[in-house]
């Protein structure tokens, strides 16, 4: 079974509201087996546009990733932002096929 991922790009415009969100989102991530692969960090925009913060979270499956997004726990955490951030996010299924040079 392929893993699932959240890929998010975020601009924080109210750090206090965003801190409230961060304080609560871990409840949902733990419940659905989410683990951070990228959480902020240095980056360079090499094509297209970007936001100031990037996040990639891995889940045991696409279904778990989507269930986490739709869960009451995560939606409650999102409500804590109160407009403190602008986010572009996708939930995507991982790839388990052949790799280049394999």
Short mmCIF file of N, CA and C in Angstrom, two decimals:
data_model
loop_
_atom_site.label_atom_id
_atom_site.label_comp_id
_atom_site.label_asym_id
_atom_site.label_seq_id
_atom_site.Cartn_x
_atom_site.Cartn_y
_atom_site.Cartn_z
N UNK A 1 0.85 -1.18 0.00
CA UNK A 1 0.00 0.00 0.00
C UNK A 1 0.89 1.24 0.00
N UNK A 2 0.58 2.16 -0.89
CA UNK A 2 1.35 3.41 -1.00
C UNK A 2 1.06 4.31 0.19
N UNK A 3 2.09 5.01 0.61
CA UNK A 3 1.93 5.99 1.69
C UNK A 3 1.17 7.21 1.15
N UNK A 4 0.70 8.02 2.06
CA UNK A 4 0.04 9.27 1.70
C UNK A 4 0.82 10.44 2.26
N UNK A 5 0.67 11.59 1.62
CA UNK A 5 1.44 12.77 2.01
C UNK A 5 0.57 14.01 1.98
N UNK A 6 0.87 14.91 2.89
CA UNK A 6 0.38 16.28 2.80
C UNK A 6 1.55 17.11 2.31
N UNK A 7 1.30 17.95 1.33
CA UNK A 7 2.29 18.90 0.86
C UNK A 7 1.64 20.27 0.99
N UNK A 8 2.24 21.11 1.81
CA UNK A 8 1.64 22.42 2.07
C UNK A 8 2.69 23.53 1.93
N UNK A 9 2.22 24.66 1.41
CA UNK A 9 3.03 25.89 1.33
C UNK A 9 2.25 26.93 2.11
N UNK A 10 2.94 27.63 3.00
CA UNK A 10 2.26 28.49 3.96
C UNK A 10 2.94 29.86 4.06
N UNK A 11 2.12 30.89 4.13
CA UNK A 11 2.57 32.24 4.53
C UNK A 11 1.87 32.55 5.85
N UNK A 12 2.63 32.75 6.89
CA UNK A 12 2.08 33.09 8.21
C UNK A 12 1.97 34.61 8.29
N UNK A 13 0.75 35.09 8.59
CA UNK A 13 0.56 36.54 8.73
C UNK A 13 0.15 36.96 10.13
N UNK A 14 -0.05 36.00 11.02
CA UNK A 14 -0.34 36.28 12.43
C UNK A 14 0.29 35.15 13.25
N UNK A 15 1.47 35.41 13.78
CA UNK A 15 2.22 34.35 14.46
C UNK A 15 1.51 33.81 15.69
N UNK A 16 0.77 34.63 16.41
CA UNK A 16 0.07 34.14 17.61
C UNK A 16 -1.03 33.15 17.22
N UNK A 17 -1.82 33.47 16.21
CA UNK A 17 -2.86 32.55 15.76
C UNK A 17 -2.26 31.27 15.22
N UNK A 18 -1.15 31.39 14.50
CA UNK A 18 -0.50 30.21 13.93
C UNK A 18 0.06 29.33 15.04
N UNK A 19 0.57 29.92 16.11
CA UNK A 19 1.07 29.14 17.25
C UNK A 19 -0.06 28.31 17.86
N UNK A 20 -1.26 28.86 17.92
CA UNK A 20 -2.42 28.13 18.45
C UNK A 20 -2.71 26.91 17.58
N UNK A 21 -2.63 27.08 16.28
CA UNK A 21 -2.83 25.97 15.34
C UNK A 21 -1.77 24.89 15.54
N UNK A 22 -0.51 25.29 15.59
CA UNK A 22 0.60 24.35 15.75
C UNK A 22 0.46 23.58 17.07
N UNK A 23 0.00 24.25 18.11
CA UNK A 23 -0.15 23.61 19.41
C UNK A 23 -1.19 22.49 19.38
N UNK A 24 -2.14 22.56 18.46
CA UNK A 24 -3.23 21.58 18.43
C UNK A 24 -3.16 20.58 17.28
N UNK A 25 -2.43 20.87 16.21
CA UNK A 25 -2.48 19.97 15.05
C UNK A 25 -1.83 18.62 15.30
N UNK A 26 -0.91 18.55 16.25
CA UNK A 26 -0.23 17.29 16.55
C UNK A 26 -1.16 16.20 17.05
N UNK A 27 -2.28 16.58 17.63
CA UNK A 27 -3.27 15.60 18.09
C UNK A 27 -3.76 14.77 16.91
N UNK A 28 -4.12 15.44 15.82
CA UNK A 28 -4.60 14.74 14.63
C UNK A 28 -3.47 13.96 13.96
N UNK A 29 -2.28 14.56 13.87
CA UNK A 29 -1.17 13.88 13.21
C UNK A 29 -0.83 12.58 13.94
N UNK A 30 -0.81 12.61 15.26
CA UNK A 30 -0.50 11.39 16.03
C UNK A 30 -1.59 10.34 15.84
N UNK A 31 -2.83 10.75 15.84
CA UNK A 31 -3.95 9.80 15.70
C UNK A 31 -3.89 9.06 14.37
N UNK A 32 -3.46 9.75 13.30
CA UNK A 32 -3.47 9.15 11.97
C UNK A 32 -2.08 8.72 11.50
N UNK A 33 -1.10 8.72 12.37
CA UNK A 33 0.23 8.23 12.03
C UNK A 33 1.07 9.18 11.20
N UNK A 34 0.77 10.47 11.26
CA UNK A 34 1.52 11.46 10.49
C UNK A 34 2.90 11.72 11.07
N UNK A 35 3.85 11.96 10.17
CA UNK A 35 5.22 12.27 10.61
C UNK A 35 5.81 13.30 9.66
N UNK A 36 6.42 14.33 10.24
CA UNK A 36 6.99 15.40 9.44
C UNK A 36 8.23 14.92 8.70
N UNK A 37 8.27 15.17 7.40
CA UNK A 37 9.47 14.97 6.59
C UNK A 37 10.14 16.31 6.33
N UNK A 38 9.31 17.34 6.16
CA UNK A 38 9.78 18.71 5.98
C UNK A 38 8.90 19.58 6.87
N UNK A 39 9.55 20.46 7.64
CA UNK A 39 8.79 21.37 8.51
C UNK A 39 9.56 22.68 8.55
N UNK A 40 9.26 23.54 7.58
CA UNK A 40 10.03 24.78 7.46
C UNK A 40 11.33 24.47 6.74
N UNK A 41 12.40 25.00 7.24
CA UNK A 41 13.71 24.70 6.66
C UNK A 41 14.09 25.65 5.53
N UNK A 42 15.37 25.65 5.24
CA UNK A 42 15.92 26.48 4.17
C UNK A 42 15.49 25.91 2.83
N UNK A 43 15.14 26.80 1.91
CA UNK A 43 14.78 26.35 0.56
C UNK A 43 15.12 27.44 -0.44
N UNK A 44 15.15 27.05 -1.70
CA UNK A 44 15.35 28.00 -2.80
C UNK A 44 14.28 27.73 -3.84
N UNK A 45 13.58 28.76 -4.25
CA UNK A 45 12.58 28.63 -5.30
C UNK A 45 13.32 28.56 -6.63
N UNK A 46 13.24 27.42 -7.30
CA UNK A 46 13.97 27.23 -8.55
C UNK A 46 13.06 27.35 -9.77
N UNK A 47 11.75 27.33 -9.56
CA UNK A 47 10.79 27.54 -10.65
C UNK A 47 9.44 27.90 -10.03
N UNK A 48 8.67 28.72 -10.70
CA UNK A 48 7.34 29.08 -10.23
C UNK A 48 7.38 30.00 -9.03
N UNK A 49 6.34 29.88 -8.20
CA UNK A 49 6.21 30.74 -7.03
C UNK A 49 6.35 29.91 -5.76
N UNK A 50 6.52 30.58 -4.64
CA UNK A 50 6.64 29.88 -3.37
C UNK A 50 5.98 30.69 -2.28
N UNK A 51 5.85 30.07 -1.13
CA UNK A 51 5.42 30.74 0.09
C UNK A 51 6.58 30.66 1.06
N UNK A 52 6.46 31.30 2.20
CA UNK A 52 7.59 31.42 3.12
C UNK A 52 7.89 30.15 3.90
N UNK A 53 6.95 29.23 3.97
CA UNK A 53 7.12 28.01 4.77
C UNK A 53 6.59 26.82 3.99
N UNK A 54 7.29 25.70 4.04
CA UNK A 54 6.90 24.48 3.34
C UNK A 54 6.85 23.33 4.33
N UNK A 55 5.85 22.45 4.13
CA UNK A 55 5.66 21.32 5.04
C UNK A 55 5.31 20.09 4.21
N UNK A 56 5.94 18.95 4.54
CA UNK A 56 5.57 17.65 3.97
C UNK A 56 5.39 16.70 5.14
N UNK A 57 4.20 16.09 5.21
CA UNK A 57 3.89 15.14 6.28
C UNK A 57 3.56 13.80 5.63
N UNK A 58 4.19 12.74 6.13
CA UNK A 58 3.98 11.39 5.61
C UNK A 58 3.00 10.65 6.51
N UNK A 59 2.10 9.89 5.89
CA UNK A 59 1.13 9.06 6.59
C UNK A 59 1.26 7.62 6.10
N UNK A 60 0.81 6.65 6.88
CA UNK A 60 0.92 5.25 6.47
C UNK A 60 0.23 4.93 5.14
N UNK A 61 -0.80 5.71 4.79
CA UNK A 61 -1.53 5.48 3.54
C UNK A 61 -2.20 6.78 3.09
N UNK A 62 -2.60 6.82 1.83
CA UNK A 62 -3.35 7.95 1.30
C UNK A 62 -4.66 8.12 2.08
N UNK A 63 -5.30 6.99 2.38
CA UNK A 63 -6.57 7.04 3.10
C UNK A 63 -6.40 7.67 4.48
N UNK A 64 -5.31 7.32 5.18
CA UNK A 64 -5.05 7.91 6.50
C UNK A 64 -4.76 9.41 6.37
N UNK A 65 -4.03 9.80 5.33
CA UNK A 65 -3.71 11.21 5.11
C UNK A 65 -4.99 12.01 4.90
N UNK A 66 -5.88 11.49 4.08
CA UNK A 66 -7.14 12.18 3.79
C UNK A 66 -8.05 12.18 5.02
N UNK A 67 -8.09 11.06 5.74
CA UNK A 67 -8.90 10.99 6.96
C UNK A 67 -8.42 12.00 7.99
N UNK A 68 -7.11 12.19 8.08
CA UNK A 68 -6.57 13.17 9.02
C UNK A 68 -7.04 14.57 8.65
N UNK A 69 -6.93 14.92 7.38
CA UNK A 69 -7.37 16.25 6.94
C UNK A 69 -8.83 16.50 7.30
N UNK A 70 -9.66 15.50 7.09
CA UNK A 70 -11.10 15.64 7.30
C UNK A 70 -11.54 15.40 8.74
N UNK A 71 -10.62 15.04 9.62
CA UNK A 71 -10.98 14.68 10.99
C UNK A 71 -11.42 15.89 11.81
N UNK A 72 -12.28 15.65 12.78
CA UNK A 72 -12.67 16.73 13.69
C UNK A 72 -11.46 17.33 14.43
N UNK A 73 -10.47 16.48 14.73
CA UNK A 73 -9.29 16.96 15.46
C UNK A 73 -8.51 17.97 14.61
N UNK A 74 -8.30 17.66 13.33
CA UNK A 74 -7.55 18.59 12.50
C UNK A 74 -8.36 19.83 12.18
N UNK A 75 -9.63 19.66 11.93
CA UNK A 75 -10.47 20.83 11.63
C UNK A 75 -10.54 21.77 12.83
N UNK A 76 -10.51 21.22 14.05
CA UNK A 76 -10.48 22.07 15.25
C UNK A 76 -9.16 22.84 15.32
N UNK A 77 -8.06 22.17 14.96
CA UNK A 77 -6.76 22.86 14.94
C UNK A 77 -6.77 23.98 13.90
N UNK A 78 -7.30 23.70 12.72
CA UNK A 78 -7.38 24.74 11.67
C UNK A 78 -8.18 25.94 12.14
N UNK A 79 -9.24 25.70 12.88
CA UNK A 79 -10.07 26.80 13.39
C UNK A 79 -9.27 27.71 14.32
N UNK A 80 -8.25 27.17 14.97
CA UNK A 80 -7.42 27.96 15.88
C UNK A 80 -6.58 29.01 15.14
N UNK A 81 -6.36 28.80 13.83
CA UNK A 81 -5.58 29.77 13.06
C UNK A 81 -6.26 31.13 12.99
N UNK A 82 -7.58 31.10 12.90
CA UNK A 82 -8.37 32.34 12.82
C UNK A 82 -7.82 33.28 11.76
N UNK A 83 -7.46 32.74 10.60
CA UNK A 83 -6.94 33.56 9.51
C UNK A 83 -5.48 33.92 9.67
N UNK A 84 -4.77 33.25 10.55
CA UNK A 84 -3.37 33.58 10.81
C UNK A 84 -2.39 33.13 9.74
N UNK A 85 -2.88 32.39 8.74
CA UNK A 85 -1.99 31.91 7.68
C UNK A 85 -2.77 31.69 6.41
N UNK A 86 -2.06 31.83 5.30
CA UNK A 86 -2.59 31.47 3.98
C UNK A 86 -1.88 30.19 3.58
N UNK A 87 -2.64 29.17 3.20
CA UNK A 87 -2.03 27.88 2.92
C UNK A 87 -2.55 27.30 1.61
N UNK A 88 -1.63 26.77 0.82
CA UNK A 88 -1.96 25.92 -0.31
C UNK A 88 -1.59 24.51 0.12
N UNK A 89 -2.51 23.55 0.00
CA UNK A 89 -2.21 22.20 0.47
C UNK A 89 -2.83 21.17 -0.45
N UNK A 90 -2.13 20.04 -0.58
CA UNK A 90 -2.69 18.90 -1.28
C UNK A 90 -2.46 17.66 -0.42
N UNK A 91 -3.34 16.68 -0.59
CA UNK A 91 -3.14 15.35 -0.02
C UNK A 91 -2.92 14.45 -1.24
N UNK A 92 -1.79 13.72 -1.24
CA UNK A 92 -1.41 12.98 -2.43
C UNK A 92 -0.94 11.57 -2.07
N UNK A 93 -1.22 10.64 -2.96
CA UNK A 93 -0.77 9.26 -2.78
C UNK A 93 0.68 9.13 -3.22
N UNK A 94 1.46 8.39 -2.45
CA UNK A 94 2.86 8.14 -2.79
C UNK A 94 3.00 7.22 -3.99
N UNK A 95 4.20 7.13 -4.52
CA UNK A 95 4.51 6.33 -5.69
C UNK A 95 5.37 5.15 -5.28
N UNK A 96 5.01 3.96 -5.75
CA UNK A 96 5.75 2.77 -5.41
C UNK A 96 6.29 2.03 -6.64
N UNK A 97 6.27 2.66 -7.80
CA UNK A 97 6.70 2.02 -9.04
C UNK A 97 8.20 2.06 -9.24
N UNK A 98 8.60 1.72 -10.44
CA UNK A 98 10.02 1.68 -10.81
C UNK A 98 10.64 3.06 -10.70
N UNK A 99 11.92 3.08 -10.37
CA UNK A 99 12.65 4.32 -10.24
C UNK A 99 13.67 4.44 -11.39
N UNK A 100 14.06 5.66 -11.73
CA UNK A 100 15.05 5.85 -12.80
C UNK A 100 16.33 5.07 -12.48
N UNK A 101 16.85 4.41 -13.50
CA UNK A 101 18.10 3.68 -13.35
C UNK A 101 17.96 2.37 -12.61
N UNK A 102 16.75 2.00 -12.21
CA UNK A 102 16.56 0.75 -11.47
C UNK A 102 16.42 -0.43 -12.41
#
